[in-house]
Amino acid sequence: MEFYDVLKKRRSIRLYKDTPVPEKSLENILEAIRNAPTACNRQPFKFFIVKDPAKREKLASVYKEDWLKTAPVIVAAASNESMAWRRREGNSIADVDAAIAMEHFVLAAAEEGLGTCWICAFERARANAALDLTESNWNIFALSPLGYAAAEPIPFVRKKMEEIAEIL
Ligand SMILES: Cc1cc2nc3c(=O)[nH]c(=O)nc-3n(C[C@H](O)[C@H](O)[C@H](O)COP(=O)(O)O)c2cc1C
């Protein structure tokens, strides 16, 4: 697909078919994640690709909406503050780096004809526990289903151009 078409095609999908995700598509998506830029190239992120039904069920239970359980794959993006570059003021950039990698993931999935949906409305501690990360420095930042859409996205609504950009 042409790049700008991918940007338009990517929408949040909130219901999935049980069709498996092709291995080649997953490979391409993981490579796109690996390409993501990070501050000082520290790459303080790790993506957990959860296919195992029991693990998926456990992870999906941290999110209040049941549609997440319909996806054949759930992706959990984790960040690691101890690995990340910090501003002089002291705040870690780990979640920014993980967010950029996450956007590479959703755009690559769109290119592969697969649906995703950023999910941040969950307690990080519960998500970490679901993936046995509590004793590690990895902290789940975002979740997303990955699979073929079984529903249309909600209608497209965006602010006006002049509200989101200003040419000075
Ligand atoms: C950082 C972030 C967090 C989000 N968290 C959730 C979420 O917890 N649940 C959900 O259903 N959608 C979530 N979304 C999806 C947004 O609601 C969605 O991107 C927005 O409404 C625009 O729709 P579109 O993605 O279909 O273009 C999130 C999106 C972003 C970027």
PDB file of C-alpha atoms and ligand atoms in Angstrom:
ATOM      1  CA  MET A   1       0.000   0.000   0.000  1.00  0.00           C
ATOM      2  CA  GLU A   2       1.076   3.557  -0.529  1.00  0.00           C
ATOM      3  CA  PHE A   3       2.252   5.160   2.758  1.00  0.00           C
ATOM      4  CA  TYR A   4      -0.521   7.776   3.004  1.00  0.00           C
ATOM      5  CA  ASP A   5      -3.110   5.083   2.238  1.00  0.00           C
ATOM      6  CA  VAL A   6      -1.794   3.045   5.182  1.00  0.00           C
ATOM      7  CA  LEU A   7      -2.247   6.062   7.453  1.00  0.00           C
ATOM      8  CA  LYS A   8      -5.851   6.404   6.275  1.00  0.00           C
ATOM      9  CA  LYS A   9      -6.530   2.677   6.439  1.00  0.00           C
ATOM     10  CA  ARG A  10      -5.335   2.292  10.040  1.00  0.00           C
ATOM     11  CA  ARG A  11      -8.338   2.541  12.322  1.00  0.00           C
ATOM     12  CA  SER A  12      -9.062   1.078  15.722  1.00  0.00           C
ATOM     13  CA  ILE A  13     -10.818  -2.285  15.378  1.00  0.00           C
ATOM     14  CA  ARG A  14     -12.856  -3.581  18.299  1.00  0.00           C
ATOM     15  CA  LEU A  15     -14.025  -7.056  17.160  1.00  0.00           C
ATOM     16  CA  TYR A  16     -12.014  -9.871  15.539  1.00  0.00           C
ATOM     17  CA  LYS A  17     -12.379 -13.027  13.459  1.00  0.00           C
ATOM     18  CA  ASP A  18     -10.652 -16.112  14.894  1.00  0.00           C
ATOM     19  CA  THR A  19      -8.574 -16.494  11.687  1.00  0.00           C
ATOM     20  CA  PRO A  20      -4.900 -16.870  12.692  1.00  0.00           C
ATOM     21  CA  VAL A  21      -2.371 -14.138  11.899  1.00  0.00           C
ATOM     22  CA  PRO A  22      -0.064 -15.347   9.079  1.00  0.00           C
ATOM     23  CA  GLU A  23       3.522 -15.959  10.248  1.00  0.00           C
ATOM     24  CA  LYS A  24       4.942 -13.843   7.395  1.00  0.00           C
ATOM     25  CA  SER A  25       2.751 -10.886   8.393  1.00  0.00           C
ATOM     26  CA  LEU A  26       3.890 -11.216  11.999  1.00  0.00           C
ATOM     27  CA  GLU A  27       7.513 -11.351  10.864  1.00  0.00           C
ATOM     28  CA  ASN A  28       7.074  -8.151   8.818  1.00  0.00           C
ATOM     29  CA  ILE A  29       5.349  -6.400  11.722  1.00  0.00           C
ATOM     30  CA  LEU A  30       8.110  -7.363  14.179  1.00  0.00           C
ATOM     31  CA  GLU A  31      10.734  -6.032  11.774  1.00  0.00           C
ATOM     32  CA  ALA A  32       8.807  -2.740  11.544  1.00  0.00           C
ATOM     33  CA  ILE A  33       8.820  -2.520  15.351  1.00  0.00           C
ATOM     34  CA  ARG A  34      12.573  -3.174  15.405  1.00  0.00           C
ATOM     35  CA  ASN A  35      13.044  -0.244  12.988  1.00  0.00           C
ATOM     36  CA  ALA A  36      11.527   2.266  15.401  1.00  0.00           C
ATOM     37  CA  PRO A  37      13.702   5.204  16.451  1.00  0.00           C
ATOM     38  CA  THR A  38      14.451   5.664  20.163  1.00  0.00           C
ATOM     39  CA  ALA A  39      16.244   8.348  22.177  1.00  0.00           C
ATOM     40  CA  CYS A  40      20.016   7.682  21.993  1.00  0.00           C
ATOM     41  CA  ASN A  41      19.073   4.419  20.258  1.00  0.00           C
ATOM     42  CA  ARG A  42      18.583   2.807  23.678  1.00  0.00           C
ATOM     43  CA  GLN A  43      15.629   0.687  22.420  1.00  0.00           C
ATOM     44  CA  PRO A  44      14.071   0.380  25.889  1.00  0.00           C
ATOM     45  CA  PHE A  45      11.037  -1.545  24.685  1.00  0.00           C
ATOM     46  CA  LYS A  46       9.961  -5.137  24.323  1.00  0.00           C
ATOM     47  CA  PHE A  47       6.851  -6.487  22.612  1.00  0.00           C
ATOM     48  CA  PHE A  48       5.165  -9.607  23.960  1.00  0.00           C
ATOM     49  CA  ILE A  49       3.189 -11.407  21.243  1.00  0.00           C
ATOM     50  CA  VAL A  50       0.652 -13.430  23.179  1.00  0.00           C
ATOM     51  CA  LYS A  51      -0.848 -16.296  21.173  1.00  0.00           C
ATOM     52  CA  ASP A  52      -1.251 -18.949  23.881  1.00  0.00           C
ATOM     53  CA  PRO A  53      -5.015 -19.057  24.716  1.00  0.00           C
ATOM     54  CA  ALA A  54      -4.571 -19.281  28.508  1.00  0.00           C
ATOM     55  CA  LYS A  55      -2.028 -16.439  28.612  1.00  0.00           C
ATOM     56  CA  ARG A  56      -4.211 -14.364  26.269  1.00  0.00           C
ATOM     57  CA  GLU A  57      -7.248 -14.846  28.501  1.00  0.00           C
ATOM     58  CA  LYS A  58      -5.230 -13.790  31.567  1.00  0.00           C
ATOM     59  CA  LEU A  59      -3.869 -10.692  29.839  1.00  0.00           C
ATOM     60  CA  ALA A  60      -7.241  -9.722  28.315  1.00  0.00           C
ATOM     61  CA  SER A  61      -8.806  -9.824  31.785  1.00  0.00           C
ATOM     62  CA  VAL A  62      -6.907  -6.657  32.773  1.00  0.00           C
ATOM     63  CA  TYR A  63      -9.049  -4.709  30.289  1.00  0.00           C
ATOM     64  CA  LYS A  64     -12.726  -4.050  30.990  1.00  0.00           C
ATOM     65  CA  GLU A  65     -14.042  -4.672  27.454  1.00  0.00           C
ATOM     66  CA  ASP A  66     -14.704  -8.271  26.348  1.00  0.00           C
ATOM     67  CA  TRP A  67     -14.011  -7.658  22.647  1.00  0.00           C
ATOM     68  CA  LEU A  68     -10.274  -7.850  23.339  1.00  0.00           C
ATOM     69  CA  LYS A  69     -10.760 -11.599  23.967  1.00  0.00           C
ATOM     70  CA  THR A  70     -11.957 -12.090  20.351  1.00  0.00           C
ATOM     71  CA  ALA A  71      -8.471 -11.394  18.930  1.00  0.00           C
ATOM     72  CA  PRO A  72      -6.276 -14.394  18.005  1.00  0.00           C
ATOM     73  CA  VAL A  73      -3.222 -12.452  19.205  1.00  0.00           C
ATOM     74  CA  ILE A  74      -2.808  -9.841  21.927  1.00  0.00           C
ATOM     75  CA  VAL A  75       0.283  -7.659  21.800  1.00  0.00           C
ATOM     76  CA  ALA A  76       1.694  -6.076  24.939  1.00  0.00           C
ATOM     77  CA  ALA A  77       4.258  -3.312  24.535  1.00  0.00           C
ATOM     78  CA  ALA A  78       6.541  -2.894  27.528  1.00  0.00           C
ATOM     79  CA  SER A  79       8.985  -0.113  28.375  1.00  0.00           C
ATOM     80  CA  ASN A  80      12.014  -0.175  30.652  1.00  0.00           C
ATOM     81  CA  GLU A  81      12.961   3.030  32.455  1.00  0.00           C
ATOM     82  CA  SER A  82      16.328   1.688  33.597  1.00  0.00           C
ATOM     83  CA  MET A  83      17.361   1.251  29.940  1.00  0.00           C
ATOM     84  CA  ALA A  84      15.979   4.530  28.628  1.00  0.00           C
ATOM     85  CA  TRP A  85      17.614   7.899  28.045  1.00  0.00           C
ATOM     86  CA  ARG A  86      16.595  10.606  30.549  1.00  0.00           C
ATOM     87  CA  ARG A  87      16.186  14.313  30.128  1.00  0.00           C
ATOM     88  CA  ARG A  88      18.477  16.549  32.245  1.00  0.00           C
ATOM     89  CA  GLU A  89      15.362  17.372  34.278  1.00  0.00           C
ATOM     90  CA  GLY A  90      15.317  13.688  35.177  1.00  0.00           C
ATOM     91  CA  ASN A  91      12.208  12.294  33.512  1.00  0.00           C
ATOM     92  CA  SER A  92      12.606   9.056  31.584  1.00  0.00           C
ATOM     93  CA  ILE A  93      11.664   8.915  27.918  1.00  0.00           C
ATOM     94  CA  ALA A  94      10.876   5.153  28.037  1.00  0.00           C
ATOM     95  CA  ASP A  95       7.139   5.463  27.370  1.00  0.00           C
ATOM     96  CA  VAL A  96       7.724   7.857  24.458  1.00  0.00           C
ATOM     97  CA  ASP A  97      10.085   5.322  22.873  1.00  0.00           C
ATOM     98  CA  ALA A  98       7.584   2.505  23.462  1.00  0.00           C
ATOM     99  CA  ALA A  99       4.792   4.646  21.969  1.00  0.00           C
ATOM    100  CA  ILE A 100       6.763   5.238  18.778  1.00  0.00           C
ATOM    101  CA  ALA A 101       7.439   1.504  18.451  1.00  0.00           C
ATOM    102  CA  MET A 102       3.753   0.867  19.133  1.00  0.00           C
ATOM    103  CA  GLU A 103       2.774   3.169  16.278  1.00  0.00           C
ATOM    104  CA  HIS A 104       5.195   1.336  13.976  1.00  0.00           C
ATOM    105  CA  PHE A 105       3.357  -1.823  15.038  1.00  0.00           C
ATOM    106  CA  VAL A 106      -0.158  -0.532  14.269  1.00  0.00           C
ATOM    107  CA  LEU A 107       0.870   0.953  10.911  1.00  0.00           C
ATOM    108  CA  ALA A 108       2.709  -2.218   9.842  1.00  0.00           C
ATOM    109  CA  ALA A 109      -0.337  -4.266  10.840  1.00  0.00           C
ATOM    110  CA  ALA A 110      -2.532  -1.997   8.668  1.00  0.00           C
ATOM    111  CA  GLU A 111      -0.148  -2.581   5.749  1.00  0.00           C
ATOM    112  CA  GLU A 112      -0.614  -6.332   6.330  1.00  0.00           C
ATOM    113  CA  GLY A 113      -4.416  -5.933   6.246  1.00  0.00           C
ATOM    114  CA  LEU A 114      -4.659  -6.634   9.994  1.00  0.00           C
ATOM    115  CA  GLY A 115      -6.591  -4.731  12.622  1.00  0.00           C
ATOM    116  CA  THR A 116      -5.268  -3.309  15.902  1.00  0.00           C
ATOM    117  CA  CYS A 117      -6.429  -0.972  18.654  1.00  0.00           C
ATOM    118  CA  TRP A 118      -4.221   0.917  21.064  1.00  0.00           C
ATOM    119  CA  ILE A 119      -5.341   0.146  24.620  1.00  0.00           C
ATOM    120  CA  CYS A 120      -4.038   2.100  27.600  1.00  0.00           C
ATOM    121  CA  ALA A 121      -7.082   1.971  29.899  1.00  0.00           C
ATOM    122  CA  PHE A 122      -5.737  -0.716  32.235  1.00  0.00           C
ATOM    123  CA  GLU A 123      -3.715  -0.880  35.435  1.00  0.00           C
ATOM    124  CA  ARG A 124      -0.094  -1.397  34.543  1.00  0.00           C
ATOM    125  CA  ALA A 125       0.627  -3.433  37.681  1.00  0.00           C
ATOM    126  CA  ARG A 126      -2.121  -5.931  36.789  1.00  0.00           C
ATOM    127  CA  ALA A 127      -0.885  -6.270  33.200  1.00  0.00           C
ATOM    128  CA  ASN A 128       2.692  -6.786  34.448  1.00  0.00           C
ATOM    129  CA  ALA A 129       1.461  -9.510  36.805  1.00  0.00           C
ATOM    130  CA  ALA A 130      -0.471 -11.227  33.983  1.00  0.00           C
ATOM    131  CA  LEU A 131       2.800 -11.627  32.065  1.00  0.00           C
ATOM    132  CA  ASP A 132       4.911 -12.456  35.171  1.00  0.00           C
ATOM    133  CA  LEU A 133       6.892  -9.223  34.835  1.00  0.00           C
ATOM    134  CA  THR A 134       6.403  -7.979  38.389  1.00  0.00           C
ATOM    135  CA  GLU A 135       9.992  -8.796  39.422  1.00  0.00           C
ATOM    136  CA  SER A 136      11.476  -7.341  36.226  1.00  0.00           C
ATOM    137  CA  ASN A 137      12.146  -3.795  35.000  1.00  0.00           C
ATOM    138  CA  TRP A 138       9.621  -4.239  32.185  1.00  0.00           C
ATOM    139  CA  ASN A 139       6.412  -2.312  32.598  1.00  0.00           C
ATOM    140  CA  ILE A 140       3.500  -2.861  30.179  1.00  0.00           C
ATOM    141  CA  PHE A 141       2.747   0.421  28.486  1.00  0.00           C
ATOM    142  CA  ALA A 142       0.020  -0.475  25.962  1.00  0.00           C
ATOM    143  CA  LEU A 143      -1.950  -3.456  24.723  1.00  0.00           C
ATOM    144  CA  SER A 144      -3.448  -4.168  21.333  1.00  0.00           C
ATOM    145  CA  PRO A 145      -5.401  -6.940  19.695  1.00  0.00           C
ATOM    146  CA  LEU A 146      -3.990  -8.174  16.393  1.00  0.00           C
ATOM    147  CA  GLY A 147      -6.100 -10.001  13.826  1.00  0.00           C
ATOM    148  CA  TYR A 148      -8.589  -9.701  11.000  1.00  0.00           C
ATOM    149  CA  ALA A 149     -11.418  -7.241  11.577  1.00  0.00           C
ATOM    150  CA  ALA A 150     -14.908  -8.599  12.237  1.00  0.00           C
ATOM    151  CA  ALA A 151     -16.437  -5.114  12.558  1.00  0.00           C
ATOM    152  CA  GLU A 152     -16.104  -1.705  10.977  1.00  0.00           C
ATOM    153  CA  PRO A 153     -14.312   1.058  12.897  1.00  0.00           C
ATOM    154  CA  ILE A 154     -16.336   3.867  14.474  1.00  0.00           C
ATOM    155  CA  PRO A 155     -16.945   6.859  12.150  1.00  0.00           C
ATOM    156  CA  PHE A 156     -13.842   8.922  11.461  1.00  0.00           C
ATOM    157  CA  VAL A 157     -13.848  12.201  13.412  1.00  0.00           C
ATOM    158  CA  ARG A 158     -10.912  14.619  13.599  1.00  0.00           C
ATOM    159  CA  LYS A 159     -10.329  18.221  14.627  1.00  0.00           C
ATOM    160  CA  LYS A 160     -10.063  20.845  11.914  1.00  0.00           C
ATOM    161  CA  MET A 161      -6.612  21.298  10.371  1.00  0.00           C
ATOM    162  CA  GLU A 162      -6.206  24.804  11.859  1.00  0.00           C
ATOM    163  CA  GLU A 163      -6.782  23.389  15.356  1.00  0.00           C
ATOM    164  CA  ILE A 164      -3.979  20.837  15.129  1.00  0.00           C
ATOM    165  CA  ALA A 165      -1.357  22.719  13.124  1.00  0.00           C
ATOM    166  CA  GLU A 166      -0.156  26.270  12.747  1.00  0.00           C
ATOM    167  CA  ILE A 167       2.232  27.402  10.027  1.00  0.00           C
ATOM    168  CA  LEU A 168       4.374  30.199  11.475  1.00  0.00           C
TER     169      LEU A 168
HETATM  170  C1  LIG B   1      -2.547   6.253  23.649  1.00  0.00           C
HETATM  171  C2  LIG B   1      -3.877   5.686  23.219  1.00  0.00           C
HETATM  172  C3  LIG B   1      -4.642   4.993  24.125  1.00  0.00           C
HETATM  173  C4  LIG B   1      -5.868   4.408  23.736  1.00  0.00           C
HETATM  174  N1  LIG B   1      -6.560   3.643  24.633  1.00  0.00           N
HETATM  175  C5  LIG B   1      -7.700   3.047  24.218  1.00  0.00           C
HETATM  176  C6  LIG B   1      -8.384   2.175  25.097  1.00  0.00           C
HETATM  177  O1  LIG B   1      -7.984   1.924  26.229  1.00  0.00           O
HETATM  178  N2  LIG B   1      -9.538   1.592  24.642  1.00  0.00           N
HETATM  179  C7  LIG B   1     -10.019   1.799  23.357  1.00  0.00           C
HETATM  180  O2  LIG B   1     -11.049   1.223  23.001  1.00  0.00           O
HETATM  181  N3  LIG B   1      -9.361   2.617  22.506  1.00  0.00           N
HETATM  182  C8  LIG B   1      -8.215   3.240  22.894  1.00  0.00           C
HETATM  183  N4  LIG B   1      -7.522   4.027  22.021  1.00  0.00           N
HETATM  184  C9  LIG B   1      -8.016   4.194  20.632  1.00  0.00           C
HETATM  185  C10 LIG B   1      -8.624   5.577  20.390  1.00  0.00           C
HETATM  186  O3  LIG B   1      -9.861   5.651  21.008  1.00  0.00           O
HETATM  187  C11 LIG B   1      -8.698   5.820  18.871  1.00  0.00           C
HETATM  188  O4  LIG B   1      -7.401   5.813  18.320  1.00  0.00           O
HETATM  189  C12 LIG B   1      -9.374   7.140  18.524  1.00  0.00           C
HETATM  190  O5  LIG B   1     -10.706   7.156  18.962  1.00  0.00           O
HETATM  191  C13 LIG B   1      -9.349   7.418  17.019  1.00  0.00           C
HETATM  192  O6  LIG B   1      -9.966   6.366  16.299  1.00  0.00           O
HETATM  193  P1  LIG B   1      -9.171   5.518  15.194  1.00  0.00           P
HETATM  194  O7  LIG B   1      -7.971   4.890  15.884  1.00  0.00           O
HETATM  195  O8  LIG B   1     -10.123   4.482  14.694  1.00  0.00           O
HETATM  196  O9  LIG B   1      -8.724   6.450  14.105  1.00  0.00           O
HETATM  197  C14 LIG B   1      -6.315   4.610  22.393  1.00  0.00           C
HETATM  198  C15 LIG B   1      -5.531   5.313  21.488  1.00  0.00           C
HETATM  199  C16 LIG B   1      -4.320   5.831  21.884  1.00  0.00           C
HETATM  200  C17 LIG B   1      -3.461   6.541  20.853  1.00  0.00           C
END
